[in-house]
Short mmCIF file of C-alpha atoms in Angstrom, two decimals:
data_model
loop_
_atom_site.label_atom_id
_atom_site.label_comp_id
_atom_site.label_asym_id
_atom_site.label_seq_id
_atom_site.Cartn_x
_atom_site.Cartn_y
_atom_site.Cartn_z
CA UNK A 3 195.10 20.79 -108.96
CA UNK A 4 192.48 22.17 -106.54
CA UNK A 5 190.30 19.06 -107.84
CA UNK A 6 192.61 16.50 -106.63
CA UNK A 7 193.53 18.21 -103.34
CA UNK A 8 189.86 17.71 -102.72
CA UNK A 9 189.81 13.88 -104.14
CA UNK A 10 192.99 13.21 -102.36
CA UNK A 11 191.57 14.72 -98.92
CA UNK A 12 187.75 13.07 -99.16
CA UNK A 13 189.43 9.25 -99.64
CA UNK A 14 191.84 10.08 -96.65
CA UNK A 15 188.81 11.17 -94.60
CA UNK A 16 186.96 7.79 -95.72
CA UNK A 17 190.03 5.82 -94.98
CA UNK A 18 189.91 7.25 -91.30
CA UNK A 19 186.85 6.76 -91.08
CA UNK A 20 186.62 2.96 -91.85
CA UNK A 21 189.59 2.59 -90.04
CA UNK A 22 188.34 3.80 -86.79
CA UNK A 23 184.99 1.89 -87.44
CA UNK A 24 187.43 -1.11 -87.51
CA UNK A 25 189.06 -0.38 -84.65
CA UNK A 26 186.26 0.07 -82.70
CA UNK A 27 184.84 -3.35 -82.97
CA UNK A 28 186.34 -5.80 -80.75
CA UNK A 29 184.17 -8.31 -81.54
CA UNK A 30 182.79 -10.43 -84.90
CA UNK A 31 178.98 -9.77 -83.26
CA UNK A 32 176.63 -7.08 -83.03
CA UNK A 33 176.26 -4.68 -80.81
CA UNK A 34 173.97 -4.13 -78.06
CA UNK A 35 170.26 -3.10 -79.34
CA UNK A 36 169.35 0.31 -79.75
CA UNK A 37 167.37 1.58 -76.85
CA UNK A 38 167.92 -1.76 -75.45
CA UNK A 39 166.27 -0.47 -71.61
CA UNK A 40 163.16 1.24 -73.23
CA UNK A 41 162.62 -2.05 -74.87
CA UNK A 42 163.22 -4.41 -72.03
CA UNK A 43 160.87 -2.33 -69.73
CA UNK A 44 158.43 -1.68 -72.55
CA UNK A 45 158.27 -5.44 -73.26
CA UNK A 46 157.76 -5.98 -69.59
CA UNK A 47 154.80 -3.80 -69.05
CA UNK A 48 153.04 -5.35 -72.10
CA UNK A 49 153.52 -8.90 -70.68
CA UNK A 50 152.20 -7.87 -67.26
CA UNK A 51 148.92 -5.91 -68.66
CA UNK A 52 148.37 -7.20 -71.97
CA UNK A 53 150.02 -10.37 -73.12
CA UNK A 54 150.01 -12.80 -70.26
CA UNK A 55 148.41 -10.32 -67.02
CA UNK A 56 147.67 -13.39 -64.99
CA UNK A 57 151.46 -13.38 -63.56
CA UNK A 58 151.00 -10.75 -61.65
CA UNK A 59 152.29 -7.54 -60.49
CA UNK A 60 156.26 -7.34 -61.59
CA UNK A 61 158.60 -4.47 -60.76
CA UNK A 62 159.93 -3.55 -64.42
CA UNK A 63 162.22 -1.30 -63.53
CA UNK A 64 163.50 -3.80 -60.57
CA UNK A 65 163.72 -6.34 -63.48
CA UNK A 66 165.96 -4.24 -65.72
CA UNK A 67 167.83 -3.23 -62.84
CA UNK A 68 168.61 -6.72 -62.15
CA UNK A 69 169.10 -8.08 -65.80
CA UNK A 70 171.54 -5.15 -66.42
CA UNK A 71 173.78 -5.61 -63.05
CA UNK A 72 174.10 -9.23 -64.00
CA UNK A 73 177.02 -8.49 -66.94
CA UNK A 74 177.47 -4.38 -66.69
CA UNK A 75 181.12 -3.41 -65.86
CA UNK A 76 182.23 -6.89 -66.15
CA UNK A 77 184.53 -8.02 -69.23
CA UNK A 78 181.90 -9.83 -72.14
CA UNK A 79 183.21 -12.86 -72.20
CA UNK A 80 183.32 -13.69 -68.33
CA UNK A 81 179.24 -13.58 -67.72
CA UNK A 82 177.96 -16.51 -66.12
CA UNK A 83 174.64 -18.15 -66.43
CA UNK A 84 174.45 -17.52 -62.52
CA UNK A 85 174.90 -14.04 -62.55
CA UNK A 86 171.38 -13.71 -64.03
CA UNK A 87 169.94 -15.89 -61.33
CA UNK A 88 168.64 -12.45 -59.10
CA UNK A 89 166.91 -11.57 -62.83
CA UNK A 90 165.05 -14.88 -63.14
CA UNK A 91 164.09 -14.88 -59.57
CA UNK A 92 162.00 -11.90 -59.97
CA UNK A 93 160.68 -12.26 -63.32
CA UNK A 94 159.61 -16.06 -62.77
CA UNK A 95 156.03 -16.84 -63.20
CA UNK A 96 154.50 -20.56 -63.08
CA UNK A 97 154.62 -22.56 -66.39
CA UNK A 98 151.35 -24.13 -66.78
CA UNK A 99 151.28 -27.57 -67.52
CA UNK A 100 151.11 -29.42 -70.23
CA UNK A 101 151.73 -25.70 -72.43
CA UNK A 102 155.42 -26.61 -72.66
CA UNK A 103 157.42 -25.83 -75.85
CA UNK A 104 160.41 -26.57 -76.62
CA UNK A 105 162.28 -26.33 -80.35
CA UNK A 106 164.72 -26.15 -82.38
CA UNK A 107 165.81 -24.44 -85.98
CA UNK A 108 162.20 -23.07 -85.70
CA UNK A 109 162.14 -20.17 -83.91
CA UNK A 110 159.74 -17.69 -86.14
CA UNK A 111 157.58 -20.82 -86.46
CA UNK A 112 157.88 -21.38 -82.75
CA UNK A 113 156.33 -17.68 -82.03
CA UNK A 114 152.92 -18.00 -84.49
CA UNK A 115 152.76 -21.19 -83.39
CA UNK A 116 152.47 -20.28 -79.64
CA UNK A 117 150.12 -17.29 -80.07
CA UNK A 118 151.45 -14.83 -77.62
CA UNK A 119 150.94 -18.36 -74.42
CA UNK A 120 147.55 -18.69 -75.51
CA UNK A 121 148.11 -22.15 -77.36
CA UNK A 122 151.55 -23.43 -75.56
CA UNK A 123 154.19 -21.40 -73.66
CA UNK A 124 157.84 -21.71 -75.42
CA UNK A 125 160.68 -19.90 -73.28
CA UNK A 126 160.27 -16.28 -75.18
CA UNK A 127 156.27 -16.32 -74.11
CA UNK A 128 157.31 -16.63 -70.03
CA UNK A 129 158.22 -12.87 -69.25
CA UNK A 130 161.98 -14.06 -68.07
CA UNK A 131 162.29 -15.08 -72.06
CA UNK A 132 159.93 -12.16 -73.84
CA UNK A 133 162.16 -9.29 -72.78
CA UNK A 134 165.27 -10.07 -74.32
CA UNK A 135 163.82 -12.21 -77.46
CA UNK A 136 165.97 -10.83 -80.51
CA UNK A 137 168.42 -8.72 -78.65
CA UNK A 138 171.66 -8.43 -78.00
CA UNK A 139 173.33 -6.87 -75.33
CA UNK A 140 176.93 -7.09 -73.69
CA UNK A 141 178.49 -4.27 -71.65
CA UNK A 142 182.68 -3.46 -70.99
CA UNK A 143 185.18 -4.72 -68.68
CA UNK A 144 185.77 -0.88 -66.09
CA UNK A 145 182.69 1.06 -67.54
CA UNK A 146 178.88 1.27 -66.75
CA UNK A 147 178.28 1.93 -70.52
CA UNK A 148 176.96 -0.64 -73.19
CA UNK A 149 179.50 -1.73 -75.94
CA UNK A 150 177.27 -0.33 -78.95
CA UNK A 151 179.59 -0.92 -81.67
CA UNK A 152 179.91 -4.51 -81.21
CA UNK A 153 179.86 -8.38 -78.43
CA UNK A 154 181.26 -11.17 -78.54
CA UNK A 155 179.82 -14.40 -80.71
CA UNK A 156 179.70 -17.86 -79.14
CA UNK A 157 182.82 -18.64 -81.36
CA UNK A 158 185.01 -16.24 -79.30
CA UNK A 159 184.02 -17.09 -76.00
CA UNK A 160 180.97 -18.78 -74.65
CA UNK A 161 180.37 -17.16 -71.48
CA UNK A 162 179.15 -13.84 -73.43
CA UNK A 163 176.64 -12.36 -71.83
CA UNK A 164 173.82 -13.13 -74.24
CA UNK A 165 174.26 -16.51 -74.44
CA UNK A 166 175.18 -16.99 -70.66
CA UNK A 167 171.46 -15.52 -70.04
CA UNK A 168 169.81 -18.14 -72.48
CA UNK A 169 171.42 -20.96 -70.36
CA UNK A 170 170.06 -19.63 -67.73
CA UNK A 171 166.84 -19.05 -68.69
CA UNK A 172 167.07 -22.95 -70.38
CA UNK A 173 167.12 -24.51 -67.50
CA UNK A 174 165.17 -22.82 -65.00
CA UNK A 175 162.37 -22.89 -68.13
CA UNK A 176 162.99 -26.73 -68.31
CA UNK A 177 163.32 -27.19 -64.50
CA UNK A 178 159.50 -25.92 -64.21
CA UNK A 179 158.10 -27.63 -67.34
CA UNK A 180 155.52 -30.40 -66.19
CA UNK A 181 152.69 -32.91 -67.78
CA UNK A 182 152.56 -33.47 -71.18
CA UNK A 183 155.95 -31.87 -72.98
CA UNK A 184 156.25 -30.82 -76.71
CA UNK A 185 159.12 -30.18 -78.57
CA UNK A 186 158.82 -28.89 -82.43
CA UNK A 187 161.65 -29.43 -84.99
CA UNK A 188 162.78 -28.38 -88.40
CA UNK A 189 162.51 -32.07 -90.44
CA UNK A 190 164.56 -29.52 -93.23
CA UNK A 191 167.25 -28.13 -90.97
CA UNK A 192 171.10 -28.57 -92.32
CA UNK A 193 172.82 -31.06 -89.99
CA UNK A 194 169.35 -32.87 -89.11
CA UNK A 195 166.35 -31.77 -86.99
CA UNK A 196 167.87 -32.60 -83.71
CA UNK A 197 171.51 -30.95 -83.09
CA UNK A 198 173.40 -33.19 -80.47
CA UNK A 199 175.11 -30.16 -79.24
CA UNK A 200 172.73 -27.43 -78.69
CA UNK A 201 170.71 -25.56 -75.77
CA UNK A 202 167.52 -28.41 -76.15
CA UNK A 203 170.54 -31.09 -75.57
CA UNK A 204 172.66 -29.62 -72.93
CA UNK A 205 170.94 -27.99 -71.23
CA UNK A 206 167.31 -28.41 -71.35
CA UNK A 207 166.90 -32.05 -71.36
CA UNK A 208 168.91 -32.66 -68.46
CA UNK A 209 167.04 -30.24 -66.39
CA UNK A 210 163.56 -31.69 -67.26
CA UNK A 211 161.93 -33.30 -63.90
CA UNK A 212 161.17 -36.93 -64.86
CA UNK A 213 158.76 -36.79 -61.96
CA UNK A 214 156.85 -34.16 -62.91
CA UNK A 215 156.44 -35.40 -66.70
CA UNK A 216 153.67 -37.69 -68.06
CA UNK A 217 154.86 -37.58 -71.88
CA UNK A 218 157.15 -36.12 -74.48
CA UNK A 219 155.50 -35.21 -77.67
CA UNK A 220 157.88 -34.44 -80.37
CA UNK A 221 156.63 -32.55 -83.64
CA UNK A 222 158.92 -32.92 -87.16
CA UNK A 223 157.84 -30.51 -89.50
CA UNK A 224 159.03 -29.74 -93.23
CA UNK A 225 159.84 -26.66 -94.47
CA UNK A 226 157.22 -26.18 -97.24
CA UNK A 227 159.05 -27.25 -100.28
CA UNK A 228 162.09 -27.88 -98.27
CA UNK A 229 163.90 -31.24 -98.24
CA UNK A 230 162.70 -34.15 -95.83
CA UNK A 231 166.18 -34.41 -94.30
CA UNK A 232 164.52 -35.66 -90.69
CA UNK A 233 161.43 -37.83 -89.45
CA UNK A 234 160.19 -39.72 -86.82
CA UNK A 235 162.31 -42.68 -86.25
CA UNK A 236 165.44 -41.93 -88.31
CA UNK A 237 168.53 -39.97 -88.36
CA UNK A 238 168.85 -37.48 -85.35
CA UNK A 239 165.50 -37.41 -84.38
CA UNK A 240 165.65 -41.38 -83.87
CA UNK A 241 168.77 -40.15 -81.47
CA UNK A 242 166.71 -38.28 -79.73
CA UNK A 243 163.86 -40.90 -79.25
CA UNK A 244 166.47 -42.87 -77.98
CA UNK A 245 168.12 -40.23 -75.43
CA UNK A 246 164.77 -39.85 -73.73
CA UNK A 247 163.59 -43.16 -73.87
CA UNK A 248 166.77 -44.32 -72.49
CA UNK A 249 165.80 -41.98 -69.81
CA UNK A 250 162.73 -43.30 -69.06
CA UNK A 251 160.24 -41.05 -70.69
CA UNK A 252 157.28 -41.94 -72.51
CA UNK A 253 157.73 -40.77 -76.04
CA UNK A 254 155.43 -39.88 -79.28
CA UNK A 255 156.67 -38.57 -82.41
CA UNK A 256 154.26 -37.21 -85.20
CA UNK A 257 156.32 -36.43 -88.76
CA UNK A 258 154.33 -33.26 -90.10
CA UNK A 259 151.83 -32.13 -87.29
CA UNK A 260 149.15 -30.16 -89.59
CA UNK A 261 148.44 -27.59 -86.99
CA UNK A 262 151.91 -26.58 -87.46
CA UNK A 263 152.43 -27.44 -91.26
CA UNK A 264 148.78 -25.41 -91.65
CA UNK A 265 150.72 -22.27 -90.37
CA UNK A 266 153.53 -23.07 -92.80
CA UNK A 267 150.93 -23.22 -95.61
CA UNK A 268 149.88 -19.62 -95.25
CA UNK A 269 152.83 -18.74 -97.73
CA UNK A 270 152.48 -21.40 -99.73
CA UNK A 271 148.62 -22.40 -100.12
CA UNK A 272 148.56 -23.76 -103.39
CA UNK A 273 151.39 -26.21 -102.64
CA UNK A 274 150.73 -30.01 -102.61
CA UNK A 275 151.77 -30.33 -99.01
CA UNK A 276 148.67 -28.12 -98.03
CA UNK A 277 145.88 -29.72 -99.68
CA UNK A 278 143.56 -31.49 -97.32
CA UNK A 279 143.57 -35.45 -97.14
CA UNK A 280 140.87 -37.19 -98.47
CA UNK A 281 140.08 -38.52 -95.30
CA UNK A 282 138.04 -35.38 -94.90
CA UNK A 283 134.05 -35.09 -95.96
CA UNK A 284 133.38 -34.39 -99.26
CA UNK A 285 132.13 -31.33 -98.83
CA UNK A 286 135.95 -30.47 -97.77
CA UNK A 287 137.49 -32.39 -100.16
CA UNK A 288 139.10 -28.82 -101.70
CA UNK A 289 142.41 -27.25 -101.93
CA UNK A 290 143.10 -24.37 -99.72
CA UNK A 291 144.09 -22.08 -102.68
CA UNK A 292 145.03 -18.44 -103.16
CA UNK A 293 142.57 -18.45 -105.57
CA UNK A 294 139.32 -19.33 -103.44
CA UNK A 295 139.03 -15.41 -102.15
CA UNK A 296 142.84 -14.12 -102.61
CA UNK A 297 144.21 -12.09 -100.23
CA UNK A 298 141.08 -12.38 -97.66
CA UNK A 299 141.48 -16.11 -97.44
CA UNK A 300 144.90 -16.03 -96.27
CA UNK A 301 144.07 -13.80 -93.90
CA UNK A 302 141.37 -15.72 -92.37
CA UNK A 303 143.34 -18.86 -92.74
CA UNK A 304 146.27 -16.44 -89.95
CA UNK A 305 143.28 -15.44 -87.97
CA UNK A 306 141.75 -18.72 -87.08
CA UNK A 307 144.90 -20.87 -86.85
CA UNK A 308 144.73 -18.72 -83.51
CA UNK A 309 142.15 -21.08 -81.98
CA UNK A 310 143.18 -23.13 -78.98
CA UNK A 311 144.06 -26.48 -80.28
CA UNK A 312 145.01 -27.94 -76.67
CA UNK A 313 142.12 -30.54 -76.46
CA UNK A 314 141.68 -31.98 -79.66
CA UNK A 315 143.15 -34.19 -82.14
CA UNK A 316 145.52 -33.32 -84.79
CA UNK A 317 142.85 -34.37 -87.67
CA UNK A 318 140.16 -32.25 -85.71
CA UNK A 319 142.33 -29.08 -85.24
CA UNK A 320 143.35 -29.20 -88.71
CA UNK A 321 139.42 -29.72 -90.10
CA UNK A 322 138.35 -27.14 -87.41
CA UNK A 323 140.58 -24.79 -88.94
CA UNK A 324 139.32 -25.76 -92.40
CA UNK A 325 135.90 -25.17 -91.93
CA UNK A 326 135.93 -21.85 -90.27
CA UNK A 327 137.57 -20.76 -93.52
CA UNK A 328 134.95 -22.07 -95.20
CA UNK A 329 132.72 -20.47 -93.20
CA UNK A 330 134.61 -16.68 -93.60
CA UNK A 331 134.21 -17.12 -97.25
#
């Protein structure tokens, strides 16, 4: 009898439990990050001194101040792009030219890609973007607290306060964009490379400065092993040619940059896809392959695809890159 008192009383404390857990949510998202202001302000003083100190002095704790004011006591889903304008006035910094990068269905690619702004800038390597890459944050309608337990997703209301800020930070990112501009898709992505309704088409685009532009240079990459659902003249990315032509840009499009598909082929070096052309001199004619030095040849082949690849051409890059590993053999 005492043994089922006991069974009887631990499910009703588990029931409560998961009840009030269910209760608490008001929302189908996540909550706000853990330690989500020792973050932002640690992010900021490794951008200022380490990652990119060329902007300048910035006030991190003014910038936290001002990020956090701009949706704090104020109900999650009534945040508005301009109530982070104070936030982005203080963490701006100038986006060099021609270092432009804008994506989509990439991100993780995006980042090695980029190399911290030392090969292009996307939005998450300017400091407004870097502090709040990955996070989530929304705070509560009468209360100076953070809603830990859980915010609001796009689907229940779209001024949330996380993706409010990435409006924001779209389109004053596109607004100072200039020269030559890149933008790198997914050729693999469900629904095609280039979504017709996303933050690259509504709200980027139309906040590029035609007179400040020389050049679009679009990039559709494969997933290794993925399918070739997009390229270069068909399907959405011919959509996009289209949009921007239409607009008067000049516009190149390259179906499987190898600078980019090289980084791809660090998890997959024995695949077809990353096995050098024949184009290249003999004496390079050779698979990069897992089993030409293992594990040190991979990490070589991460290493030196951290070159700058601004000023040459895509066959040059991608034999540079080649023979250093050769080299590190």
């Amino acid at each position: 009898m005492k043994s089922l008192f006991l069974s009887l009383l631990l499910v009703s404390i588990l029931f409560m439990n998961s009840f009030s857990e269910v209760r608490g949510r008001k929302w189908k998202g996540e909550g706000t990050t853990q330690n989500l202001e020792s973050i932002f302000i640690g992010r900021c003083y490794d951008y200022i001194r380490i990652v990119n100190p060329a902007v300048g002095e910035k006030n991190c704790l003014e910038l936290w101040e001002a990020f956090r004011n701009a949706f704090i006591n104020k109900h999650p889903c009534n945040i508005l792009p301009k109530d982070y304008e104070l936030f982005i006035k203080l963490a701006f910094h100038t986006i060099p030219a021609n270092k432009s990068l804008f994506w989509e269905n990439n991100q993780l690619l995006v980042k090695s890609f980029t190399s911290g702004a030392r090969r292009y800038m996307s939005l998450s390597d300017a400091l407004f973007g870097f502090v709040a890459d990955f996070l989530i944050w929304c705070g509560q309608a009468n209360s100076t607290g953070l809603d830990y337990e859980s915010c609001p997703t796009m689907e229940e209301c779209e001024n949330n306060a996380v993706d409010s800020f990435w409006r924001m930070a779209s389109i004053t990112y596109a607004q100072h964009s200039s020269g030559v501009i890149h933008v790198l898709l997914n050729g693999s992505a469900e629904g095609g490379a280039y979504p017709v309704k996303g933050f690259f088409a509504d709200y980027e685009i139309p906040n590029l400065q035609k007179d400040k532009i020389s050049k679009i240079v679009i990039w559709v990459v494969d997933d290794i092993q993925g399918p070739d659902r997009d390229s270069c003249g068909k399907n959405t990315v011919k959509i996009l040619e289209d949009r921007l032509k239409a607009l008067g840009y000049d516009v190149t499009c390259t179906d499987n940059y190898k600078p980019v598909l090289f980084l791809l082929c660090v998890d997959y070096p024995d695949d077809s896809n990353c096995i050098l052309s024949s184009s290249a001199p003999p004496a390079q004619r050779r698979p990069i392959s897992s089993d030409r030095g293992g594990s040190w040849n991979k990490l070589m082949f991460v290493s030196l695809c951290g070159i700058s690849l601004a000023n040459e051409t895509e066959e040059q890059q991608a034999g540079n890159i080649y023979t250093e590993t050769l080299r590190g053999k």
